[in-house]
Amino acid sequence: MLAPERRTRADVLAACVIAVLVVVAAGAIWLTGDAHGTESVLADEPAPPAQGALAVPGTLVEAWRADSDATATPVVAGGVAVTGDGDTVTGRDGVTGEHLWHYRRDRALCGLVGAWNTAVAVYPDGRGCGQVTQLDGSTGARQAQRSSDADDSVTLAEDGTYLTSFGATRMEVWRSDLVRTLEYGRVDAPVNPGAQPRAGCELLSAASSSSRLAVLESCPGDAAVRLSILDPAPKENTAPQEHGSVVLDVGGDRADAHVLAVSGERTAVYLPPSADESAAVVVFDGAGAESARFPAPSDVSPTTTVARTGSFVAWWTGSQVITLRTTDFAPGWTVQDALGPGTQMGGRYLVPVDGAVVVIDTTTGAEVERIPVARDENPLASGGRPITSAALGDTLLEQRGDQLVALRAGA
């Protein structure tokens, strides 16, 4: 029979010291880690899925508004409207604006976007805007998270399959679980030296589809902007796969050229006028070869933006909306004096104009009706951003500057 183990006073003292060190270490990790300064309050119950509007409301009046300085367009996820203001992401009832859930960090948001029926929030750290959290839209529950190198300012865009985080020197593409499928541009500590096709380029604009990623960049030694057509999910995420790369003959200001949209393997790029050619929407195939060219206005706003539907892209140029067919990017109908690209609702297309929303028949482009809307001001008159829109059930959401405004049928 073994004798019972005896513990000396020194053994007990050593155990106590170890326990204290473990507590101190755990406290230090908590104080310096992401968990410290994070607050997550979930919804009491999941929000029901939003049902699409059967028709456009006959009237539109303001139902509620909320600050949302971290969003460029209205975010709809899991049947709720999601706002991002300061350091907080909030899920709201689309009808009343009532607070349903929120997620807060001890730092200001870099951006917030809706993707895969979730809200994706990006926060900064010492490496730029690279702290990413995915939130279930209906409850606010945290899902996937990631952290990576990024620029200090990023633009977020999704195409239904991938989400792109785009900065001036670096771009990443993520799939629905936030696993990175591609890094492009600046790489501080490359795993495979020389894997990037070029160095020192300024990234100007980008857009993607499930099979192609198009980026315009200004690179040392190039006479004009370069269009590169990439695979959004190459075999190795640190080694971009180019399907084609071409320097464009661009006149005027290089920054005026813009990737408008990618559909399938086709890319539409706006090229400003030059001494020899008028402004155009130029279509490139999957290998970067020009396949079509269509006339375009010469006075396109630097804040030009697009909204995509199933059959066309609505391109807001700064003063009008021009639709481009997703099959070939040929121009279709146009809405003049537009304040933003608009959105689909109730089988129609709604475009914000001064003092109203224009309802468009998507087949013919004919104006069906004009619904009065009271707004504080015309944002373009004071050099503001365009109004972007989204539908959530019977609610029409408008992003007006740093505020999200909900419009519903009047009593």
Short mmCIF file of N, CA and C in Angstrom, two decimals, residues 96-242:
data_model
loop_
_atom_site.label_atom_id
_atom_site.label_comp_id
_atom_site.label_asym_id
_atom_site.label_seq_id
_atom_site.Cartn_x
_atom_site.Cartn_y
_atom_site.Cartn_z
N THR A 96 -40.75 49.76 -37.38
CA THR A 96 -40.75 50.75 -36.31
C THR A 96 -39.39 51.37 -36.03
N GLY A 97 -38.30 50.71 -36.48
CA GLY A 97 -36.96 51.17 -36.13
C GLY A 97 -36.53 50.74 -34.74
N GLU A 98 -37.38 49.96 -34.06
CA GLU A 98 -37.09 49.53 -32.70
C GLU A 98 -35.79 48.74 -32.63
N HIS A 99 -35.01 49.00 -31.57
CA HIS A 99 -33.74 48.32 -31.33
C HIS A 99 -34.02 46.85 -31.00
N LEU A 100 -33.41 45.92 -31.77
CA LEU A 100 -33.58 44.49 -31.54
C LEU A 100 -32.32 43.85 -30.94
N TRP A 101 -31.16 44.25 -31.40
CA TRP A 101 -29.89 43.74 -30.90
C TRP A 101 -28.79 44.73 -31.22
N HIS A 102 -27.66 44.59 -30.56
CA HIS A 102 -26.51 45.43 -30.92
C HIS A 102 -25.19 44.73 -30.60
N TYR A 103 -24.16 45.18 -31.29
CA TYR A 103 -22.80 44.69 -31.11
C TYR A 103 -21.90 45.92 -31.06
N ARG A 104 -21.08 46.02 -30.01
CA ARG A 104 -20.29 47.23 -29.81
C ARG A 104 -18.84 46.86 -29.50
N ARG A 105 -17.91 47.63 -30.06
CA ARG A 105 -16.49 47.50 -29.75
C ARG A 105 -15.99 48.82 -29.17
N ASP A 106 -14.79 48.80 -28.60
CA ASP A 106 -14.21 50.01 -28.02
C ASP A 106 -13.42 50.81 -29.05
N ARG A 107 -13.90 50.83 -30.26
CA ARG A 107 -13.26 51.57 -31.35
C ARG A 107 -14.31 51.82 -32.43
N ALA A 108 -14.08 52.86 -33.25
CA ALA A 108 -15.07 53.23 -34.27
C ALA A 108 -15.03 52.26 -35.44
N LEU A 109 -16.19 52.01 -36.01
CA LEU A 109 -16.31 51.14 -37.17
C LEU A 109 -15.55 51.71 -38.37
N CYS A 110 -14.92 50.83 -39.13
CA CYS A 110 -14.38 51.20 -40.44
C CYS A 110 -15.47 51.11 -41.52
N GLY A 111 -16.38 50.16 -41.37
CA GLY A 111 -17.43 49.97 -42.36
C GLY A 111 -18.34 48.83 -41.97
N LEU A 112 -19.50 48.80 -42.62
CA LEU A 112 -20.52 47.78 -42.36
C LEU A 112 -21.23 47.50 -43.66
N VAL A 113 -21.43 46.20 -43.97
CA VAL A 113 -22.07 45.82 -45.22
C VAL A 113 -22.91 44.57 -44.97
N GLY A 114 -23.94 44.38 -45.78
CA GLY A 114 -24.75 43.18 -45.71
C GLY A 114 -24.26 42.17 -46.73
N ALA A 115 -24.12 40.90 -46.32
CA ALA A 115 -23.69 39.83 -47.22
C ALA A 115 -24.14 38.50 -46.65
N TRP A 116 -24.62 37.61 -47.52
CA TRP A 116 -25.02 36.25 -47.13
C TRP A 116 -26.07 36.26 -46.02
N ASN A 117 -26.96 37.25 -46.04
CA ASN A 117 -28.02 37.39 -45.04
C ASN A 117 -27.46 37.66 -43.65
N THR A 118 -26.25 38.19 -43.59
CA THR A 118 -25.63 38.60 -42.33
C THR A 118 -25.13 40.02 -42.47
N ALA A 119 -24.76 40.62 -41.34
CA ALA A 119 -24.10 41.92 -41.34
C ALA A 119 -22.62 41.69 -41.05
N VAL A 120 -21.76 42.28 -41.85
CA VAL A 120 -20.31 42.12 -41.69
C VAL A 120 -19.74 43.47 -41.26
N ALA A 121 -19.21 43.49 -40.04
CA ALA A 121 -18.68 44.72 -39.45
C ALA A 121 -17.16 44.68 -39.45
N VAL A 122 -16.54 45.79 -39.83
CA VAL A 122 -15.08 45.87 -39.88
C VAL A 122 -14.62 46.98 -38.94
N TYR A 123 -13.69 46.62 -38.07
CA TYR A 123 -13.12 47.56 -37.10
C TYR A 123 -11.61 47.66 -37.32
N PRO A 124 -11.00 48.73 -36.83
CA PRO A 124 -9.55 48.90 -37.00
C PRO A 124 -8.75 48.27 -35.87
N ASP A 125 -7.49 48.00 -36.16
CA ASP A 125 -6.50 47.68 -35.15
C ASP A 125 -5.17 48.26 -35.61
N GLY A 126 -4.08 47.80 -35.05
CA GLY A 126 -2.78 48.36 -35.40
C GLY A 126 -2.34 48.09 -36.82
N ARG A 127 -3.03 47.19 -37.53
CA ARG A 127 -2.68 46.86 -38.91
C ARG A 127 -3.66 47.42 -39.92
N GLY A 128 -4.52 48.34 -39.51
CA GLY A 128 -5.52 48.91 -40.42
C GLY A 128 -6.90 48.37 -40.13
N CYS A 129 -7.79 48.51 -41.11
CA CYS A 129 -9.19 48.09 -40.95
C CYS A 129 -9.32 46.60 -41.27
N GLY A 130 -8.83 45.77 -40.33
CA GLY A 130 -8.78 44.34 -40.61
C GLY A 130 -9.42 43.45 -39.57
N GLN A 131 -10.10 44.03 -38.55
CA GLN A 131 -10.80 43.23 -37.56
C GLN A 131 -12.24 43.05 -38.04
N VAL A 132 -12.61 41.83 -38.41
CA VAL A 132 -13.89 41.58 -39.10
C VAL A 132 -14.75 40.62 -38.28
N THR A 133 -16.01 40.99 -38.09
CA THR A 133 -16.97 40.14 -37.37
C THR A 133 -18.24 40.02 -38.19
N GLN A 134 -18.72 38.80 -38.33
CA GLN A 134 -19.96 38.51 -39.05
C GLN A 134 -21.08 38.30 -38.02
N LEU A 135 -22.20 39.00 -38.21
CA LEU A 135 -23.31 38.97 -37.26
C LEU A 135 -24.57 38.43 -37.93
N ASP A 136 -25.21 37.47 -37.27
CA ASP A 136 -26.48 36.97 -37.77
C ASP A 136 -27.51 38.10 -37.78
N GLY A 137 -28.13 38.33 -38.93
CA GLY A 137 -29.03 39.47 -39.03
C GLY A 137 -30.25 39.37 -38.14
N SER A 138 -30.78 38.19 -37.94
CA SER A 138 -32.03 38.05 -37.20
C SER A 138 -31.85 38.11 -35.69
N THR A 139 -30.64 37.79 -35.19
CA THR A 139 -30.43 37.77 -33.74
C THR A 139 -29.27 38.63 -33.27
N GLY A 140 -28.32 38.95 -34.13
CA GLY A 140 -27.11 39.66 -33.72
C GLY A 140 -26.02 38.75 -33.21
N ALA A 141 -26.23 37.43 -33.25
CA ALA A 141 -25.23 36.49 -32.76
C ALA A 141 -23.98 36.52 -33.62
N ARG A 142 -22.81 36.45 -32.96
CA ARG A 142 -21.56 36.43 -33.70
C ARG A 142 -21.37 35.10 -34.42
N GLN A 143 -20.91 35.20 -35.66
CA GLN A 143 -20.61 34.01 -36.45
C GLN A 143 -19.11 33.99 -36.73
N ALA A 144 -18.73 34.05 -37.99
CA ALA A 144 -17.30 33.99 -38.32
C ALA A 144 -16.60 35.30 -37.94
N GLN A 145 -15.30 35.19 -37.66
CA GLN A 145 -14.46 36.36 -37.40
C GLN A 145 -13.10 36.15 -38.06
N ARG A 146 -12.43 37.26 -38.38
CA ARG A 146 -11.10 37.17 -38.94
C ARG A 146 -10.34 38.46 -38.62
N SER A 147 -9.02 38.38 -38.74
CA SER A 147 -8.15 39.53 -38.55
C SER A 147 -7.02 39.44 -39.55
N SER A 148 -6.74 40.55 -40.23
CA SER A 148 -5.67 40.53 -41.22
C SER A 148 -5.17 41.94 -41.47
N ASP A 149 -4.11 42.04 -42.22
CA ASP A 149 -3.54 43.32 -42.61
C ASP A 149 -4.52 44.04 -43.54
N ALA A 150 -4.58 45.37 -43.45
CA ALA A 150 -5.49 46.15 -44.29
C ALA A 150 -5.03 47.60 -44.32
N ASP A 151 -5.61 48.38 -45.24
CA ASP A 151 -5.36 49.81 -45.27
C ASP A 151 -6.18 50.49 -44.17
N ASP A 152 -5.86 51.74 -43.90
CA ASP A 152 -6.56 52.47 -42.84
C ASP A 152 -7.98 52.87 -43.23
N SER A 153 -8.28 52.80 -44.51
CA SER A 153 -9.64 53.06 -45.00
C SER A 153 -9.95 52.03 -46.08
N VAL A 154 -11.11 51.39 -45.97
CA VAL A 154 -11.48 50.35 -46.93
C VAL A 154 -12.91 50.55 -47.41
N THR A 155 -13.17 50.03 -48.61
CA THR A 155 -14.52 49.97 -49.16
C THR A 155 -14.94 48.51 -49.21
N LEU A 156 -16.15 48.23 -48.76
CA LEU A 156 -16.66 46.86 -48.72
C LEU A 156 -17.71 46.68 -49.79
N ALA A 157 -17.63 45.58 -50.53
CA ALA A 157 -18.60 45.30 -51.59
C ALA A 157 -18.79 43.79 -51.71
N GLU A 158 -20.04 43.37 -51.92
CA GLU A 158 -20.33 41.94 -52.08
C GLU A 158 -21.02 41.69 -53.41
N ASP A 159 -20.84 40.47 -53.93
CA ASP A 159 -21.43 40.14 -55.22
C ASP A 159 -22.39 38.95 -55.14
N GLY A 160 -22.74 38.53 -53.92
CA GLY A 160 -23.59 37.37 -53.73
C GLY A 160 -22.81 36.12 -53.42
N THR A 161 -21.56 36.07 -53.86
CA THR A 161 -20.68 34.93 -53.56
C THR A 161 -19.52 35.35 -52.68
N TYR A 162 -18.86 36.45 -53.04
CA TYR A 162 -17.69 36.92 -52.32
C TYR A 162 -17.90 38.34 -51.80
N LEU A 163 -17.11 38.66 -50.77
CA LEU A 163 -17.07 40.02 -50.24
C LEU A 163 -15.65 40.54 -50.41
N THR A 164 -15.54 41.76 -50.94
CA THR A 164 -14.24 42.37 -51.19
C THR A 164 -14.00 43.52 -50.23
N SER A 165 -12.83 43.53 -49.61
CA SER A 165 -12.38 44.67 -48.81
C SER A 165 -11.26 45.35 -49.60
N PHE A 166 -11.52 46.59 -49.99
CA PHE A 166 -10.68 47.26 -50.99
C PHE A 166 -10.11 48.54 -50.40
N GLY A 167 -8.79 48.66 -50.39
CA GLY A 167 -8.12 49.88 -49.95
C GLY A 167 -7.23 50.43 -51.05
N ALA A 168 -6.49 51.48 -50.73
CA ALA A 168 -5.67 52.14 -51.75
C ALA A 168 -4.46 51.31 -52.15
N THR A 169 -3.99 50.44 -51.27
CA THR A 169 -2.79 49.66 -51.59
C THR A 169 -2.99 48.16 -51.48
N ARG A 170 -4.13 47.72 -50.91
CA ARG A 170 -4.30 46.30 -50.65
C ARG A 170 -5.77 45.92 -50.76
N MET A 171 -6.02 44.71 -51.26
CA MET A 171 -7.38 44.21 -51.41
C MET A 171 -7.42 42.75 -50.96
N GLU A 172 -8.51 42.40 -50.28
CA GLU A 172 -8.76 41.01 -49.92
C GLU A 172 -10.15 40.59 -50.36
N VAL A 173 -10.32 39.31 -50.67
CA VAL A 173 -11.61 38.72 -51.01
C VAL A 173 -11.90 37.62 -50.01
N TRP A 174 -13.13 37.61 -49.47
CA TRP A 174 -13.53 36.61 -48.49
C TRP A 174 -14.74 35.84 -48.98
N ARG A 175 -14.82 34.58 -48.58
CA ARG A 175 -16.02 33.80 -48.86
C ARG A 175 -16.95 33.89 -47.64
N SER A 176 -18.06 33.15 -47.65
CA SER A 176 -19.12 33.35 -46.66
C SER A 176 -18.72 33.01 -45.23
N ASP A 177 -17.66 32.22 -45.03
CA ASP A 177 -17.18 31.94 -43.68
C ASP A 177 -16.01 32.85 -43.29
N LEU A 178 -15.81 33.90 -44.08
CA LEU A 178 -14.76 34.90 -43.90
C LEU A 178 -13.35 34.35 -44.11
N VAL A 179 -13.24 33.16 -44.66
CA VAL A 179 -11.92 32.67 -45.06
C VAL A 179 -11.46 33.46 -46.28
N ARG A 180 -10.22 33.93 -46.25
CA ARG A 180 -9.69 34.73 -47.37
C ARG A 180 -9.43 33.84 -48.57
N THR A 181 -9.96 34.26 -49.72
CA THR A 181 -9.69 33.53 -50.96
C THR A 181 -8.63 34.22 -51.82
N LEU A 182 -8.35 35.51 -51.55
CA LEU A 182 -7.36 36.24 -52.35
C LEU A 182 -6.85 37.44 -51.58
N GLU A 183 -5.53 37.65 -51.63
CA GLU A 183 -4.94 38.93 -51.24
C GLU A 183 -4.22 39.50 -52.45
N TYR A 184 -4.32 40.83 -52.62
CA TYR A 184 -3.77 41.45 -53.82
C TYR A 184 -3.22 42.81 -53.45
N GLY A 185 -2.05 43.14 -53.99
CA GLY A 185 -1.44 44.43 -53.74
C GLY A 185 -0.34 44.34 -52.72
N ARG A 186 -0.33 45.30 -51.81
CA ARG A 186 0.72 45.36 -50.79
C ARG A 186 0.67 44.15 -49.87
N VAL A 187 1.82 43.53 -49.67
CA VAL A 187 1.95 42.40 -48.74
C VAL A 187 3.17 42.67 -47.87
N ASP A 188 2.96 42.92 -46.58
CA ASP A 188 4.07 43.28 -45.69
C ASP A 188 5.01 42.11 -45.45
N ALA A 189 4.46 40.92 -45.25
CA ALA A 189 5.30 39.75 -44.98
C ALA A 189 4.87 38.62 -45.90
N PRO A 190 5.29 38.66 -47.16
CA PRO A 190 4.82 37.67 -48.12
C PRO A 190 5.25 36.25 -47.78
N VAL A 191 4.28 35.32 -47.84
CA VAL A 191 4.60 33.91 -47.65
C VAL A 191 5.37 33.40 -48.85
N ASN A 192 4.95 33.85 -50.04
CA ASN A 192 5.63 33.47 -51.28
C ASN A 192 6.18 34.74 -51.92
N PRO A 193 7.41 35.14 -51.66
CA PRO A 193 7.96 36.35 -52.26
C PRO A 193 7.84 36.33 -53.78
N GLY A 194 7.43 37.46 -54.35
CA GLY A 194 7.29 37.55 -55.79
C GLY A 194 5.99 37.01 -56.34
N ALA A 195 5.05 36.59 -55.45
CA ALA A 195 3.79 36.03 -55.93
C ALA A 195 2.88 37.11 -56.50
N GLN A 196 2.98 38.34 -55.98
CA GLN A 196 2.15 39.42 -56.49
C GLN A 196 2.68 39.87 -57.86
N PRO A 197 1.78 40.12 -58.82
CA PRO A 197 2.25 40.44 -60.19
C PRO A 197 2.94 41.79 -60.30
N ARG A 198 2.60 42.74 -59.42
CA ARG A 198 3.21 44.08 -59.49
C ARG A 198 3.36 44.62 -58.07
N ALA A 199 4.18 45.65 -57.94
CA ALA A 199 4.40 46.27 -56.63
C ALA A 199 4.25 47.78 -56.74
N GLY A 200 3.86 48.42 -55.65
CA GLY A 200 3.80 49.87 -55.59
C GLY A 200 2.64 50.49 -56.33
N CYS A 201 1.59 49.73 -56.64
CA CYS A 201 0.45 50.25 -57.38
C CYS A 201 -0.58 50.88 -56.44
N GLU A 202 -1.29 51.88 -56.94
CA GLU A 202 -2.44 52.45 -56.24
C GLU A 202 -3.70 51.81 -56.81
N LEU A 203 -4.49 51.19 -55.95
CA LEU A 203 -5.74 50.56 -56.39
C LEU A 203 -6.83 51.61 -56.45
N LEU A 204 -7.51 51.70 -57.59
CA LEU A 204 -8.47 52.78 -57.83
C LEU A 204 -9.92 52.35 -57.66
N SER A 205 -10.30 51.22 -58.22
CA SER A 205 -11.66 50.72 -58.09
C SER A 205 -11.68 49.25 -58.46
N ALA A 206 -12.73 48.56 -58.01
CA ALA A 206 -12.82 47.12 -58.26
C ALA A 206 -14.26 46.67 -58.19
N ALA A 207 -14.55 45.53 -58.80
CA ALA A 207 -15.86 44.88 -58.71
C ALA A 207 -15.64 43.41 -59.01
N SER A 208 -16.62 42.57 -58.62
CA SER A 208 -16.42 41.14 -58.76
C SER A 208 -17.71 40.42 -59.10
N SER A 209 -17.54 39.18 -59.57
CA SER A 209 -18.62 38.21 -59.73
C SER A 209 -18.11 36.91 -59.13
N SER A 210 -18.86 35.84 -59.29
CA SER A 210 -18.41 34.56 -58.74
C SER A 210 -17.21 33.99 -59.50
N SER A 211 -16.93 34.51 -60.71
CA SER A 211 -15.85 33.94 -61.51
C SER A 211 -14.76 34.93 -61.91
N ARG A 212 -14.99 36.22 -61.73
CA ARG A 212 -13.99 37.21 -62.11
C ARG A 212 -13.96 38.36 -61.10
N LEU A 213 -12.75 38.90 -60.91
CA LEU A 213 -12.53 40.11 -60.11
C LEU A 213 -11.76 41.08 -60.99
N ALA A 214 -12.32 42.28 -61.17
CA ALA A 214 -11.68 43.30 -62.00
C ALA A 214 -11.21 44.44 -61.13
N VAL A 215 -9.96 44.88 -61.34
CA VAL A 215 -9.42 45.98 -60.56
C VAL A 215 -8.70 46.95 -61.48
N LEU A 216 -8.96 48.25 -61.27
CA LEU A 216 -8.21 49.30 -61.95
C LEU A 216 -7.14 49.78 -61.00
N GLU A 217 -5.92 49.92 -61.50
CA GLU A 217 -4.81 50.33 -60.65
C GLU A 217 -3.87 51.24 -61.43
N SER A 218 -3.22 52.12 -60.69
CA SER A 218 -2.22 53.02 -61.26
C SER A 218 -0.86 52.55 -60.78
N CYS A 219 -0.04 52.05 -61.71
CA CYS A 219 1.22 51.41 -61.36
C CYS A 219 2.42 52.21 -61.87
N PRO A 220 3.52 52.19 -61.13
CA PRO A 220 4.74 52.87 -61.60
C PRO A 220 5.17 52.35 -62.95
N GLY A 221 5.48 53.28 -63.84
CA GLY A 221 5.95 52.91 -65.17
C GLY A 221 4.87 52.76 -66.21
N ASP A 222 3.59 52.66 -65.80
CA ASP A 222 2.50 52.55 -66.77
C ASP A 222 2.08 53.93 -67.25
N ALA A 223 1.78 54.05 -68.53
CA ALA A 223 1.39 55.34 -69.10
C ALA A 223 -0.02 55.75 -68.71
N ALA A 224 -0.84 54.80 -68.32
CA ALA A 224 -2.22 55.07 -67.95
C ALA A 224 -2.68 54.01 -66.95
N VAL A 225 -3.94 54.03 -66.60
CA VAL A 225 -4.43 53.05 -65.64
C VAL A 225 -4.41 51.66 -66.24
N ARG A 226 -4.27 50.67 -65.39
CA ARG A 226 -4.20 49.28 -65.80
C ARG A 226 -5.44 48.55 -65.31
N LEU A 227 -6.04 47.76 -66.19
CA LEU A 227 -7.13 46.88 -65.82
C LEU A 227 -6.61 45.47 -65.70
N SER A 228 -6.80 44.87 -64.52
CA SER A 228 -6.38 43.48 -64.31
C SER A 228 -7.62 42.64 -64.02
N ILE A 229 -7.73 41.52 -64.72
CA ILE A 229 -8.83 40.58 -64.54
C ILE A 229 -8.30 39.36 -63.78
N LEU A 230 -8.84 39.11 -62.59
CA LEU A 230 -8.30 38.10 -61.69
C LEU A 230 -9.33 37.02 -61.39
N ASP A 231 -8.83 35.89 -60.90
CA ASP A 231 -9.68 34.86 -60.33
C ASP A 231 -9.93 35.24 -58.88
N PRO A 232 -11.20 35.37 -58.43
CA PRO A 232 -11.45 35.78 -57.04
C PRO A 232 -11.08 34.71 -56.02
N ALA A 233 -10.88 33.47 -56.47
CA ALA A 233 -10.53 32.38 -55.55
C ALA A 233 -9.50 31.46 -56.21
N PRO A 234 -8.26 31.95 -56.36
CA PRO A 234 -7.22 31.10 -56.98
C PRO A 234 -6.86 29.94 -56.05
N LYS A 235 -6.04 29.04 -56.56
CA LYS A 235 -5.64 27.85 -55.80
C LYS A 235 -4.95 28.25 -54.50
N GLU A 236 -4.07 29.26 -54.56
CA GLU A 236 -3.40 29.78 -53.38
C GLU A 236 -3.85 31.22 -53.18
N ASN A 237 -4.39 31.52 -52.00
CA ASN A 237 -4.94 32.87 -51.80
C ASN A 237 -3.86 33.94 -51.78
N THR A 238 -2.60 33.56 -51.58
CA THR A 238 -1.51 34.53 -51.58
C THR A 238 -0.87 34.69 -52.95
N ALA A 239 -1.34 33.94 -53.94
CA ALA A 239 -0.76 33.99 -55.28
C ALA A 239 -1.86 34.30 -56.30
N PRO A 240 -2.09 35.59 -56.61
CA PRO A 240 -3.15 35.95 -57.55
C PRO A 240 -2.97 35.28 -58.90
N GLN A 241 -4.10 34.88 -59.48
CA GLN A 241 -4.10 34.31 -60.83
C GLN A 241 -4.73 35.31 -61.78
N GLU A 242 -3.94 35.85 -62.69
CA GLU A 242 -4.45 36.83 -63.66
C GLU A 242 -4.95 36.12 -64.91
#
